[in-house]
Tab-separated table of C-alpha atoms and ligand atoms in Angstrom:
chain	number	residue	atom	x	y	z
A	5	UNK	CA	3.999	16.072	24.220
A	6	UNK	CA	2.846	12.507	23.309
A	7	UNK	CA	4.378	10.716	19.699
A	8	UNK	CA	1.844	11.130	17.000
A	9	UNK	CA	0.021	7.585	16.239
A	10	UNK	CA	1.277	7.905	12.691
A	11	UNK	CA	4.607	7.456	11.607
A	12	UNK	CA	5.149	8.647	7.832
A	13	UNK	CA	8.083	7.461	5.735
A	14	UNK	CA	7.480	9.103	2.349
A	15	UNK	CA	9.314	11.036	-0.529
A	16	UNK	CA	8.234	13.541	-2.954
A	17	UNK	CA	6.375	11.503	-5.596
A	18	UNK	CA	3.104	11.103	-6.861
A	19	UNK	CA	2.360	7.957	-5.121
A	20	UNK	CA	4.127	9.549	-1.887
A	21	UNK	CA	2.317	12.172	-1.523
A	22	UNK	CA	-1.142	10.875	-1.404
A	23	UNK	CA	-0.990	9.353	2.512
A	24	UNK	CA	0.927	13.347	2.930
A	25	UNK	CA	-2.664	15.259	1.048
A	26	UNK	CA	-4.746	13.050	3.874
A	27	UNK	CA	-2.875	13.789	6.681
A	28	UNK	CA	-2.958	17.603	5.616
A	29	UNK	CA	-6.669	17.375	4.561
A	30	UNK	CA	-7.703	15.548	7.634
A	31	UNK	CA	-5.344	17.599	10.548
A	32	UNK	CA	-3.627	14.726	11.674
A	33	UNK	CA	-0.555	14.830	13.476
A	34	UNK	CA	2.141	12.953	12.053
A	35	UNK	CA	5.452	11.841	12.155
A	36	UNK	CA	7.566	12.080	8.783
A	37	UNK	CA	10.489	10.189	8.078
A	38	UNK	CA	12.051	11.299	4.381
A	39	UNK	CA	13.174	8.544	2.167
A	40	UNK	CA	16.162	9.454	0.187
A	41	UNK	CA	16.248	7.261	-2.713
A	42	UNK	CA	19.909	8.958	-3.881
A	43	UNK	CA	21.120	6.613	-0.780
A	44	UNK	CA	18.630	3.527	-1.924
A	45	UNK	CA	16.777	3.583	1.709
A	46	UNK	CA	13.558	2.439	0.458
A	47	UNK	CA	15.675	-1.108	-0.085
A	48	UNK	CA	17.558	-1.088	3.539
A	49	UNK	CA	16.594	-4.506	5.243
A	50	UNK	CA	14.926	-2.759	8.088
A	51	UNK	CA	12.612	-0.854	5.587
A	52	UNK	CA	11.948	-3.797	3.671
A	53	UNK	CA	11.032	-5.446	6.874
A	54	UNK	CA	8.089	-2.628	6.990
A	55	UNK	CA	7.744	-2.519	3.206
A	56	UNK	CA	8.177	-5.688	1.223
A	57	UNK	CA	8.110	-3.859	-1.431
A	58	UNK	CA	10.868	-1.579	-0.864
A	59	UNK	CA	9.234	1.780	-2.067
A	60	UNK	CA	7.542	4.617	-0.804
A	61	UNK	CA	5.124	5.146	0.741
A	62	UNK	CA	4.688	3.127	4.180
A	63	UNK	CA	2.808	4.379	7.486
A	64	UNK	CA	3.394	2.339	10.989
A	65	UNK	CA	0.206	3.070	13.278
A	66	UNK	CA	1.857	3.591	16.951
A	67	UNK	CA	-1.525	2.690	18.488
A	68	UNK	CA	-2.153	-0.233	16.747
A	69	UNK	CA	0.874	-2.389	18.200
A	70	UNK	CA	3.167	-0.692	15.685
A	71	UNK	CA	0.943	-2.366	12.967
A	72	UNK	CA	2.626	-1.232	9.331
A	73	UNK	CA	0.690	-0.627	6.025
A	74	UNK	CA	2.562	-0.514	2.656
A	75	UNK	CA	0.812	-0.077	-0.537
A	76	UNK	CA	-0.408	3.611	-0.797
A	77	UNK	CA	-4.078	2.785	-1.433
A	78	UNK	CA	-4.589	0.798	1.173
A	79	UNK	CA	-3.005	3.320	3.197
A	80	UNK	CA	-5.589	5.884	2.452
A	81	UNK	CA	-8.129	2.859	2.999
A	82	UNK	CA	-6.521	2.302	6.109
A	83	UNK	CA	-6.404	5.963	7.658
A	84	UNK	CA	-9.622	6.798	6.189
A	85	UNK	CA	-11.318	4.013	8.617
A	86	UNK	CA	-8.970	4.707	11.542
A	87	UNK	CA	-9.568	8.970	11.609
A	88	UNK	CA	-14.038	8.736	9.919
A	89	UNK	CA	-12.456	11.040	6.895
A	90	UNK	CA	-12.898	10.862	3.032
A	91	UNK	CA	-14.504	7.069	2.715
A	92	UNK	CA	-18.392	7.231	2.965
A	93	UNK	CA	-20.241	5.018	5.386
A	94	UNK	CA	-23.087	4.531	2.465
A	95	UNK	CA	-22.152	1.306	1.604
A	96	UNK	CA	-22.695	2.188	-2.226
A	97	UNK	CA	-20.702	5.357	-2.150
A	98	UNK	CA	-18.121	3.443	-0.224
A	99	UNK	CA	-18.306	0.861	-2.874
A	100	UNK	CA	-17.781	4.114	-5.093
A	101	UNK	CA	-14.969	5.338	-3.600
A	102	UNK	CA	-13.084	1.975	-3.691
A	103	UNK	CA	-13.952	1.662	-7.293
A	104	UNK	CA	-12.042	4.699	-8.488
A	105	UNK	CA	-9.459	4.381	-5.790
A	106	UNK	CA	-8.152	0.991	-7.658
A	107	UNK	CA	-8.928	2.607	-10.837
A	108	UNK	CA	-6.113	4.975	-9.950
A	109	UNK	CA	-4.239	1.862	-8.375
A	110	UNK	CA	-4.728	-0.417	-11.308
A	111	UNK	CA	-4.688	2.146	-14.254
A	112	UNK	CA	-3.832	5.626	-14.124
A	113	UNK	CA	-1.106	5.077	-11.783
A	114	UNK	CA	1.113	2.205	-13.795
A	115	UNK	CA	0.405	3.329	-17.295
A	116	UNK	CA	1.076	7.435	-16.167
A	117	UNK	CA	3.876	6.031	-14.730
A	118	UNK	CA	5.462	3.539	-17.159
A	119	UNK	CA	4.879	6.741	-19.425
A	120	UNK	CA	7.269	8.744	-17.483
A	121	UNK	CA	9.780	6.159	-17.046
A	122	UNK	CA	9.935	5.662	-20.636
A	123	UNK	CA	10.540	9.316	-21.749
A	124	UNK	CA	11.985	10.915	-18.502
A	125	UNK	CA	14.461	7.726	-17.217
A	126	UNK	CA	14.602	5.262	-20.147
A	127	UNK	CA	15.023	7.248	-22.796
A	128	UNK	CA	17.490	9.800	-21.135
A	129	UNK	CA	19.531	6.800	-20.077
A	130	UNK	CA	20.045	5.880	-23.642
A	131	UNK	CA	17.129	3.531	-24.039
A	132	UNK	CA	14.603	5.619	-26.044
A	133	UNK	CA	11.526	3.148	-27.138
A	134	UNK	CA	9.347	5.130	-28.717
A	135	UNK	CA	6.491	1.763	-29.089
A	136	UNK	CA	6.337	1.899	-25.395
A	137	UNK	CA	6.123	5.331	-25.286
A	138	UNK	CA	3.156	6.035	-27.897
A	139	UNK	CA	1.311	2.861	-25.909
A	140	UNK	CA	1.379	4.265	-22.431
A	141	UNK	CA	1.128	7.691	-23.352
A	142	UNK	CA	-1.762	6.593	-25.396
A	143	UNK	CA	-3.440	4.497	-22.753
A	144	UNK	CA	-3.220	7.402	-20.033
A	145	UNK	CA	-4.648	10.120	-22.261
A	146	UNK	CA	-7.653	7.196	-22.667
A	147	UNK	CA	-7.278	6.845	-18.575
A	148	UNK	CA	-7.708	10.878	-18.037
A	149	UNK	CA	-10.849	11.115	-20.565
A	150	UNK	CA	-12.528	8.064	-18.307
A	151	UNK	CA	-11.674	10.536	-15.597
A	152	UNK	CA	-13.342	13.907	-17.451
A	153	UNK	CA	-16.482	11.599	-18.357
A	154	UNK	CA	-16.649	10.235	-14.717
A	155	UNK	CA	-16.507	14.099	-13.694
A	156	UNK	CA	-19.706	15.328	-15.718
A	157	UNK	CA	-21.438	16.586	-13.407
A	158	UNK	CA	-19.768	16.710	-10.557
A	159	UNK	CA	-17.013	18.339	-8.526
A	160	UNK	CA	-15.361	15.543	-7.142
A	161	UNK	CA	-14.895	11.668	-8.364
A	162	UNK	CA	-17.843	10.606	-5.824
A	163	UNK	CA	-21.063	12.340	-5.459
A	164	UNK	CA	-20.752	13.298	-1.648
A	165	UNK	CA	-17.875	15.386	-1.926
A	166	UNK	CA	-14.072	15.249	-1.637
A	167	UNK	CA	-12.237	11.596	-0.981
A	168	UNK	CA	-9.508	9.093	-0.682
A	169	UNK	CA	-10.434	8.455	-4.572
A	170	UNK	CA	-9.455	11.931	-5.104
A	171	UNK	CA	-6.311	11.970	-3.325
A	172	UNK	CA	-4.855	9.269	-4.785
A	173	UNK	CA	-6.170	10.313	-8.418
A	174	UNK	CA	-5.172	13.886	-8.175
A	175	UNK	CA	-1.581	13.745	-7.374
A	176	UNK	CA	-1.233	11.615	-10.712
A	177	UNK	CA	-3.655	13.116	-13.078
A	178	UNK	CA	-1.946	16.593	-12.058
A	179	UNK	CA	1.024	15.505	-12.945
A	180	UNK	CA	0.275	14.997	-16.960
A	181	UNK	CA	2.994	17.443	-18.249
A	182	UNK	CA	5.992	14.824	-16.937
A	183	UNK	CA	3.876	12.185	-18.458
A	184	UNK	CA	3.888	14.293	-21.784
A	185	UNK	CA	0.251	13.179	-21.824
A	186	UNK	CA	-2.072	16.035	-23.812
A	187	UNK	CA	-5.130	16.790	-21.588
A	188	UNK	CA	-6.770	18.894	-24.493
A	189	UNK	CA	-10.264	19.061	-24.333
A	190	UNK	CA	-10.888	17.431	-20.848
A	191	UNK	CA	-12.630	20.069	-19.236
A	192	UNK	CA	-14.141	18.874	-16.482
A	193	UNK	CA	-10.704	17.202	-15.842
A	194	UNK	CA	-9.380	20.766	-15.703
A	195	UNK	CA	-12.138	21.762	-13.693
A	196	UNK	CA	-11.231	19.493	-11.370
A	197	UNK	CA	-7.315	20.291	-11.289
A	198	UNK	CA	-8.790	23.772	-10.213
A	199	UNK	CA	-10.705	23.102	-7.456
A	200	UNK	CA	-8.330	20.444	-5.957
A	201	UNK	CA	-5.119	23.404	-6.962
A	202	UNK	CA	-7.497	25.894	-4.497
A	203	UNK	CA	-7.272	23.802	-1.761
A	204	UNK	CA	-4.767	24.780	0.783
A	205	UNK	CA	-4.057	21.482	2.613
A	206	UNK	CA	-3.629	19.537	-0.957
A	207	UNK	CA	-1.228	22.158	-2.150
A	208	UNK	CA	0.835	22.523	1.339
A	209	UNK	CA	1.240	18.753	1.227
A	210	UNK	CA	2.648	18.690	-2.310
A	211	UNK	CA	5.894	20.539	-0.838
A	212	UNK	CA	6.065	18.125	2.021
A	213	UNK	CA	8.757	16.566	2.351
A	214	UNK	CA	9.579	18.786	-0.545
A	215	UNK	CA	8.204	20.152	-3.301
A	216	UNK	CA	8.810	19.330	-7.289
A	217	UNK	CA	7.645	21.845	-9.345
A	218	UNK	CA	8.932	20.378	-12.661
A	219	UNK	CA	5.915	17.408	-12.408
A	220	UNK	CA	3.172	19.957	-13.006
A	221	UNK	CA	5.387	21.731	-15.434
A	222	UNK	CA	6.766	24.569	-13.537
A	223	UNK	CA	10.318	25.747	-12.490
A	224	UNK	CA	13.740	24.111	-13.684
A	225	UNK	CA	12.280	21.140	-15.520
A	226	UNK	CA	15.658	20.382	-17.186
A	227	UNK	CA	17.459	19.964	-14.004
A	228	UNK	CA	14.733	18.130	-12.731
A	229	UNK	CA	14.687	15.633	-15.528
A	230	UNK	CA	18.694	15.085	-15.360
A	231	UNK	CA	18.288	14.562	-11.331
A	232	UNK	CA	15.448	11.786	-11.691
A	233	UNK	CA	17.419	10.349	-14.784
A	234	UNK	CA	20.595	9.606	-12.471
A	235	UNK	CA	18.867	8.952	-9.685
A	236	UNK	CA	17.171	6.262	-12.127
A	237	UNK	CA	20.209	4.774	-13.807
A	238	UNK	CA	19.739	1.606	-11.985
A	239	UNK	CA	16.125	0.880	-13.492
A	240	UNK	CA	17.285	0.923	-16.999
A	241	UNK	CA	21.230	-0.437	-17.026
A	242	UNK	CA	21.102	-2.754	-13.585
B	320	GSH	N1	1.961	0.433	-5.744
B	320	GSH	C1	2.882	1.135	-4.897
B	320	GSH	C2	3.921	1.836	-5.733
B	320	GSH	C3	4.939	2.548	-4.911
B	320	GSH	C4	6.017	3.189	-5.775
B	320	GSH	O1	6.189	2.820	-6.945
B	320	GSH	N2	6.751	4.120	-5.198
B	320	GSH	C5	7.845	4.750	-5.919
B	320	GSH	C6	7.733	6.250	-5.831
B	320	GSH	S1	6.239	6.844	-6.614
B	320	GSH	C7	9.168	4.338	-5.313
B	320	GSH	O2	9.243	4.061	-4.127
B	320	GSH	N3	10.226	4.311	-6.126
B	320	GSH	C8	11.537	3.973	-5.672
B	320	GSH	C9	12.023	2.678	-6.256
B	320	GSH	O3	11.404	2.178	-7.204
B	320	GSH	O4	13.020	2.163	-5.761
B	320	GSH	C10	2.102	2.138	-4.035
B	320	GSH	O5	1.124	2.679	-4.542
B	320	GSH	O6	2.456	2.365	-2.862
């Protein structure tokens, strides 16, 4: 059997999962290689050689001359033009598409994330900053209502149906309970979390390469929280 073109490496995060929910969505083979950040790999020099960056996640296209993409947005970008999937050929949906895809990018993903870092790393790590806290907290509850607004009306971010705006949104959004960020009131947003929780490939890829119930709330959130607070350490006390 030949070597699947793509070549995954990837943990279980929200930004790690997105290029995982495409791959899933579209029925691509793939390759995965897991990225244990308990043993630092996403900084090992022949990583960073693929991923300047040195985080998750990064895809190497076999048959494209090895050719590797970091940055998961312009991952999706990138396999959505390779495999014809979940970017519209409309130029002003496409337009569309890319619009809310760096709105995730740009916004939802940083300030969700700061927000976590703050209460579920920082804090537990002995540097509780409750300024930064209330301001990205704040911001990302302003972030999701953009979203529910955006959503009036429709059942997915762009008008002709489910995309690469959506799976790099969702994975975030979804994850509002470790952001302690209250989504009362934003319907549609929960409307939303529905349909994208009912479908199969989305959910299968959020246990791949494993799954972490304690972002959407569920299972041994405690644990969870101590694990990702030592595993951590190094972002708040170098
Ligand atoms: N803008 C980057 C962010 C990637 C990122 O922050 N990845 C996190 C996981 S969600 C990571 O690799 N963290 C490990 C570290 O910071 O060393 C992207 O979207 O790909």
């Amino acid at each position: 059997m030949s070597r699947p073109d793509i070549l995954l490496y990837t943990a279980s995060t929200m930004n790690g999962w997105k290029p995982v929910i495409f791959l899933e969505e579209a029925g691509v083979a793939y390759e995965l290689i897991p990225i244990d950040f308990s043993k630092s790999e996403q900084k090992a020099p022949d990583y960073v050689a693929l991923n300047p960056n040195g985080r998750i996640p990064t895809i190497i296209d076999r048959s494209n001359g090895d050719f590797a993409v970091f940055e998961s947005g312009a991952i999706l970008w990138y396999l959505a033009e390779k495999y014809g999937r979940f970017l519209s050929d409309q130029p002003k949906l496409r337009s569309e598409t890319l619009q809310w895809l760096m709105f995730q990018m740009a916004g939802v993903g940083p300030m969700m994330g700061q927000a976590m870092y703050f209460q579920r790393i920082a804090a537990k790590n002995g540097e509780d900053d409750p300024f930064a806290i209330q301001r990205y907290v704040t911001e990302s509850r302003r972030l999701l209502e953009v979203l529910d607004e955006r959503l009036k009306g429709r059942d997915y971010l762009i008008d002709d149906g489910f995309s690469i705006a959506d799976i790099a949104t969702y994975p975030w959004a979804r994850a509002y309970f470790w952001a302690n960020v209250d989504i009362s009131g934003l319907t549609r947003l929960e409307a939303w979390f529905d349909r994208i929780d009912a479908r199969e490939a989305t959910q299968r890829a959020l246990t791949i390469p494993k799954a972490v119930p304690a972002f959407f709330g569920k299972g041994d959130i405690a644990a969870m929280e101590k694990e990702n607070a030592a595993r951590f350490k190094g972002d708040v006390r170098p």
